[in-house]
Amino acid sequence: MIKVLFFGRLGDIAGAEERKVSVPEQVRTVDDLRQLLGEDGEALAKALNEPQVMVAVNQDLVEWDHVFEDEDEVAFLPPVTGG
Amino acid sequence: MTLDRDAFMRYSRHLLMADVGEQGQETLLESRVLVVGLGGLGCPVALYLTAAGVGHLTLCDPDNVDLTNLQRQILYTEADCGEPKVDCALVALRALNPSVTFNTHCAVVGDSVLPEGGADFDVVIDCTDNLAARHWLNRRCHELGIPLVSAAALGWEGQLMTFDFARGSRPCLACAIPEDAGEPLANCGNSGVIGPVLGVMGSLQAIATLRLLLKGTNGADNEPYRPLLQRFDGRRETWTRFAIRPVSQCPVCGDEQPETHGNDIHQDKNTERKQL
């Protein structure tokens, strides 16, 4: 099991800020995880795949090919660029 | 420089602090800071730095004050609508602290404000509202070794990243957000923003700037350099911190930087977008 956190409006779209997810063996990278979570609905898939979305594992920002491990906390952060 | 009687009174709450004191205040009075963007972030940043006696402030924004700005941009009044933000800000800030010297640029940030060959700023503060300008500032500050304090807000959320390029050249903004990502769909103009969230983030930018300026006089501030992305959720009043790691293929600070990296982005038409 891993813990998935949806920040800000990603949580509004996902309908939860936090989700426990058991992932199939072939889902290894955070990008794989993003695609898996996106299967829940088009709106979430679109929001997670915006190119400015950031992803963190255990509070370290990582690249999309990062391989996560069991029990990790994976956070998706929507872009915030206003000022 | 020695503080006169008025300065002693004005800055007395700084002078009472052991890690600011007279030496710290003199450092602030001699400091040069560039504030890019005078919107919801730039207003509180400029107000706090002017009040604190940061001696030389350069303000840059291409826009005029609009009625839709007044919900959050606390430097301006209704009478300012239609006037350039830099002019209106100048009147308000001079009234607050006439001993500060100001330079203004009613323009999108570019070479004239932050020249490639070198610029005399101790800190640059990114209060812009688009990624093109943020990435341009990141490249130029990285190249010049000038600390960059970058914040943003949208809806109930804010984020802050400080890159002290005088202490370490890696990571940079492009390690967190790719330069080629383009602009996100949601912005304050189409999705809204809570004014005080900008106030929180702008205040934090002002705090980060004062800490950077006082570094030499503030003996307590010797923590190792670990750039963070700090995220504020105004709906829950919570903060979350994330470590930003250097990306080895980063086109700005990575192992294989293109030779001409200072010029490329600036010539991109995207940097001519309006900023606030």
XYZ file of C-alpha atoms in Angstrom:
359
model
C 0.000 0.000 0.000
C 1.090 3.530 -0.650
C -0.399 6.801 0.529
C -1.393 9.239 -2.208
C -1.932 12.918 -1.370
C -3.780 15.287 -3.692
C -2.989 18.933 -2.976
C -5.287 21.892 -3.553
C -7.714 21.594 -6.416
C -6.401 18.130 -7.311
C -8.058 17.025 -4.065
C -11.293 18.699 -5.140
C -11.178 16.839 -8.454
C -10.169 13.504 -6.911
C -12.868 13.854 -4.246
C -10.344 13.191 -1.472
C -7.125 14.698 -0.209
C -5.668 11.353 0.728
C -6.063 7.865 -0.595
C -4.523 4.524 0.291
C -3.741 2.703 -2.909
C -2.559 -0.840 -3.483
C -0.726 -0.866 -6.760
C -0.257 -3.703 -9.240
C 3.308 -4.909 -9.629
C 3.791 -3.315 -13.051
C 3.092 0.154 -11.618
C 6.592 1.180 -10.573
C 7.217 4.842 -11.317
C 5.294 7.884 -10.160
C 4.315 8.404 -13.805
C 2.829 4.874 -13.883
C 0.954 5.765 -10.707
C -0.354 8.970 -12.273
C -1.735 7.000 -15.217
C -3.302 4.434 -12.853
C -5.001 7.155 -10.794
C -6.165 8.830 -13.997
C -8.216 5.755 -14.850
C -10.702 6.987 -12.224
C -11.955 9.731 -14.485
C -11.155 12.052 -17.326
C -11.064 15.211 -15.177
C -8.495 13.742 -12.778
C -6.443 12.274 -15.636
C -6.345 15.661 -17.339
C -5.461 17.546 -14.151
C -2.699 15.083 -13.172
C -1.176 15.248 -16.652
C -0.868 19.032 -16.836
C 2.837 19.542 -17.600
C 3.383 21.875 -14.614
C 2.150 19.357 -12.014
C 4.843 18.444 -9.484
C 5.204 15.143 -7.666
C 6.916 14.401 -4.364
C 7.800 11.125 -2.675
C 8.155 11.332 1.096
C 8.339 15.145 0.766
C 11.158 15.172 -1.804
C 10.269 16.511 -5.251
C 11.114 13.799 -7.779
C 11.132 13.310 -11.529
C 8.383 11.322 -13.210
C 10.575 8.254 -13.737
C 11.186 7.932 -9.988
C 10.461 4.420 -8.734
C 8.467 4.454 -5.500
C 8.396 1.770 -2.852
C 5.760 0.154 -0.686
C 4.623 2.423 2.187
C 5.814 5.573 0.389
C 3.807 8.767 0.483
C 3.306 10.198 -2.999
C 2.008 13.784 -3.247
C 0.694 15.438 -6.405
C 0.852 19.248 -6.466
C -1.159 21.271 -8.972
C 0.537 24.288 -10.562
C 0.328 27.593 -8.691
C 1.758 30.475 -10.709
C -0.407 33.523 -9.975
C 0.877 36.607 -8.292
C 26.860 55.063 7.577
C 25.512 56.099 10.973
C 21.854 56.295 11.904
C 20.450 59.746 12.678
C 17.936 60.431 15.435
C 14.890 59.892 13.214
C 16.318 56.625 11.920
C 16.916 55.465 15.500
C 13.229 56.070 16.267
C 11.903 54.677 12.993
C 13.906 51.449 13.168
C 13.927 51.096 16.966
C 12.145 47.720 16.820
C 14.935 46.393 14.628
C 17.621 47.936 16.784
C 16.233 46.153 19.855
C 16.891 42.783 18.235
C 20.293 41.271 18.917
C 20.491 39.691 15.462
C 19.553 42.876 13.604
C 20.765 45.836 15.683
C 22.477 48.919 14.316
C 24.815 46.941 12.094
C 21.934 44.994 10.583
C 19.902 48.138 9.995
C 22.851 49.789 8.285
C 23.169 46.698 6.091
C 19.492 46.978 5.156
C 19.833 50.689 4.376
C 22.684 49.912 1.982
C 20.888 46.986 0.316
C 19.606 46.896 -3.250
C 16.564 44.784 -4.051
C 14.599 44.246 -7.259
C 10.852 43.562 -6.940
C 9.461 42.130 -10.181
C 5.678 42.401 -10.310
C 3.556 44.779 -8.243
C 0.401 42.703 -7.925
C -0.921 40.737 -4.987
C 2.567 39.574 -3.956
C 4.559 42.660 -4.927
C 2.346 45.040 -2.906
C 3.041 43.542 0.531
C 6.660 42.821 -0.417
C 7.289 46.457 -1.421
C 5.439 47.807 1.627
C 7.343 45.659 4.133
C 10.753 46.242 2.569
C 10.155 49.995 2.351
C 8.993 50.069 5.979
C 12.021 48.000 7.018
C 14.380 50.516 5.442
C 15.774 48.414 2.611
C 17.566 51.395 1.157
C 17.342 50.955 -2.608
C 14.288 49.379 -4.191
C 13.761 48.838 -7.901
C 10.153 48.181 -8.918
C 9.164 46.616 -12.220
C 5.656 46.105 -13.615
C 4.180 46.845 -17.052
C 0.532 47.222 -16.019
C -1.940 49.904 -15.004
C -4.101 49.613 -11.904
C -7.469 47.997 -12.647
C -10.617 47.850 -10.513
C -10.274 44.037 -10.383
C -6.879 44.475 -8.652
C -8.237 46.270 -5.578
C -9.595 43.096 -3.931
C -5.994 42.085 -3.100
C -3.379 44.618 -4.290
C -3.144 46.700 -1.133
C -0.918 49.528 -2.400
C -3.630 51.009 -4.609
C -6.839 53.021 -4.207
C -9.830 53.529 -6.476
C -8.369 56.838 -7.618
C -5.343 54.933 -9.021
C -7.373 52.978 -11.593
C -5.972 53.463 -15.076
C -2.598 54.727 -13.816
C 0.665 52.759 -14.040
C 1.192 50.562 -11.001
C 4.805 51.635 -10.606
C 3.767 55.319 -10.393
C 0.998 54.675 -7.863
C 3.247 52.408 -5.797
C 5.969 55.061 -5.792
C 3.625 57.689 -4.283
C 2.433 55.323 -1.539
C 5.898 53.969 -0.716
C 7.564 57.397 -0.635
C 4.878 58.570 1.783
C 5.707 55.586 3.991
C 9.489 56.024 4.012
C 11.064 58.947 2.118
C 14.605 57.831 2.968
C 14.367 54.861 0.580
C 15.512 55.512 -3.001
C 13.353 54.010 -5.738
C 13.890 53.123 -9.384
C 10.866 52.173 -11.446
C 10.420 50.333 -14.727
C 6.965 50.369 -16.298
C 7.883 47.346 -18.407
C 8.051 43.574 -18.567
C 11.256 42.426 -16.871
C 14.135 42.045 -19.317
C 17.696 43.079 -20.068
C 17.092 46.744 -19.281
C 16.177 45.851 -15.695
C 18.511 42.913 -15.117
C 21.357 43.132 -17.641
C 23.210 40.024 -18.729
C 26.596 41.523 -17.939
C 25.800 42.057 -14.273
C 23.331 43.813 -12.081
C 23.777 45.542 -8.777
C 21.125 43.738 -6.725
C 21.552 41.812 -3.490
C 18.240 39.963 -3.910
C 15.674 39.613 -6.706
C 12.054 38.937 -5.711
C 9.811 37.151 -8.189
C 6.257 38.414 -7.679
C 5.202 37.771 -11.277
C 2.164 35.821 -12.405
C 3.436 33.627 -15.228
C 6.007 30.881 -15.704
C 7.718 32.526 -18.679
C 8.776 35.502 -16.541
C 9.601 33.236 -13.583
C 11.897 31.070 -15.721
C 13.559 34.124 -17.281
C 14.319 35.476 -13.805
C 15.568 32.052 -12.709
C 18.054 31.850 -15.593
C 19.293 35.379 -15.215
C 19.651 35.230 -11.416
C 21.383 31.843 -11.683
C 23.793 33.259 -14.251
C 24.523 36.356 -12.132
C 24.631 34.503 -8.787
C 21.883 36.682 -7.285
C 19.530 35.119 -4.703
C 15.985 34.670 -6.050
C 12.899 34.622 -3.822
C 10.001 33.245 -5.852
C 6.379 32.961 -4.684
C 3.035 32.269 -6.287
C -0.612 31.883 -5.318
C -3.875 30.648 -6.752
C -7.241 30.113 -5.068
C -6.509 29.233 -1.430
C -2.987 27.962 -2.162
C 0.398 29.585 -2.071
C 3.936 28.395 -2.668
C 7.390 29.754 -1.992
C 10.826 28.750 -3.250
C 14.029 30.572 -2.324
C 17.183 29.925 -4.342
C 20.262 31.500 -2.798
C 22.406 31.444 -5.932
C 25.107 33.306 -4.010
C 25.528 30.221 -1.775
C 24.861 27.404 -4.210
C 24.182 27.176 -7.908
C 21.936 24.116 -7.654
C 19.062 23.367 -7.643
C 17.034 26.046 -9.439
C 13.421 26.717 -10.376
C 13.755 24.638 -13.546
C 14.595 21.579 -11.385
C 11.102 21.881 -9.852
C 9.094 23.037 -12.869
C 10.385 22.231 -16.380
C 11.058 25.272 -18.545
C 9.150 23.777 -21.459
C 5.987 23.099 -19.425
C 4.192 26.183 -20.756
C 1.583 28.087 -18.784
C -0.993 26.192 -16.689
C -4.684 26.409 -17.580
C -5.694 27.934 -14.237
C -4.619 31.454 -13.295
C -5.905 34.159 -10.945
C -7.768 35.817 -13.842
C -9.870 32.746 -14.638
C -9.867 30.864 -11.313
C -9.606 33.554 -8.628
C -7.426 33.989 -5.560
C -7.935 34.931 -1.907
C -6.215 38.261 -1.197
C -4.691 37.394 2.185
C -3.130 34.217 0.740
C -1.069 36.590 -1.409
C -0.434 38.617 1.746
C 0.894 35.537 3.560
C 3.137 34.579 0.665
C 4.350 38.156 0.067
C 5.102 38.539 3.768
C 7.124 35.341 3.654
C 9.030 36.651 0.625
C 9.822 39.810 2.607
C 11.008 37.692 5.563
C 13.192 35.538 3.276
C 14.648 38.704 1.735
C 15.465 40.288 5.104
C 17.146 37.039 6.173
C 19.224 36.946 2.993
C 20.233 40.598 3.402
C 21.109 40.178 7.074
C 23.050 36.955 6.525
C 26.405 38.607 7.118
C 25.277 40.199 10.375
C 23.085 37.388 11.616
C 25.375 34.824 13.207
C 22.509 32.478 14.054
C 21.612 31.886 10.447
C 24.217 29.296 9.511
C 22.019 26.404 8.502
C 23.161 24.315 5.543
C 21.684 25.407 2.248
C 18.673 23.200 1.512
C 16.241 24.759 -0.957
C 12.619 23.987 -0.160
C 9.290 24.322 -1.833
C 6.877 25.487 0.850
C 3.215 25.084 0.155
C 0.462 26.929 2.080
C -3.129 25.696 2.140
C -5.340 28.603 3.216
C -8.407 26.402 3.599
C -6.735 24.448 6.367
C -4.100 26.958 7.418
C -1.428 24.313 6.978
C 2.096 24.340 5.544
C 3.893 21.490 3.812
C 7.583 21.529 2.952
C 9.224 19.639 0.111
C 12.929 19.340 -0.635
C 13.957 20.468 -4.134
C 16.685 18.213 -5.563
C 19.066 19.219 -8.347
C 18.046 17.585 -11.622
C 21.136 16.346 -13.446
C 19.734 17.177 -16.901
C 18.431 20.594 -15.821
C 19.005 22.982 -18.767
C 19.800 25.840 -16.382
C 21.902 24.392 -13.555
C 22.520 20.803 -14.715
C 25.709 19.072 -15.829
C 25.330 19.973 -19.490
C 24.251 23.560 -19.790
C 24.150 25.090 -23.265
C 26.751 27.834 -23.709
C 24.281 30.567 -24.563
C 21.779 29.870 -21.831
C 21.428 33.511 -20.801
C 19.895 34.656 -24.068
C 17.656 31.916 -25.296
C 14.625 32.418 -23.142
C 14.640 36.166 -23.313
C 14.220 36.064 -27.056
C 11.228 33.840 -26.718
C 8.088 35.819 -27.426
C 6.500 34.337 -24.327
C 8.503 36.638 -22.086
C 6.660 39.592 -23.583
C 3.430 38.416 -21.979
C 1.989 40.767 -19.455
C 2.941 39.897 -15.946
C 0.252 40.874 -13.527
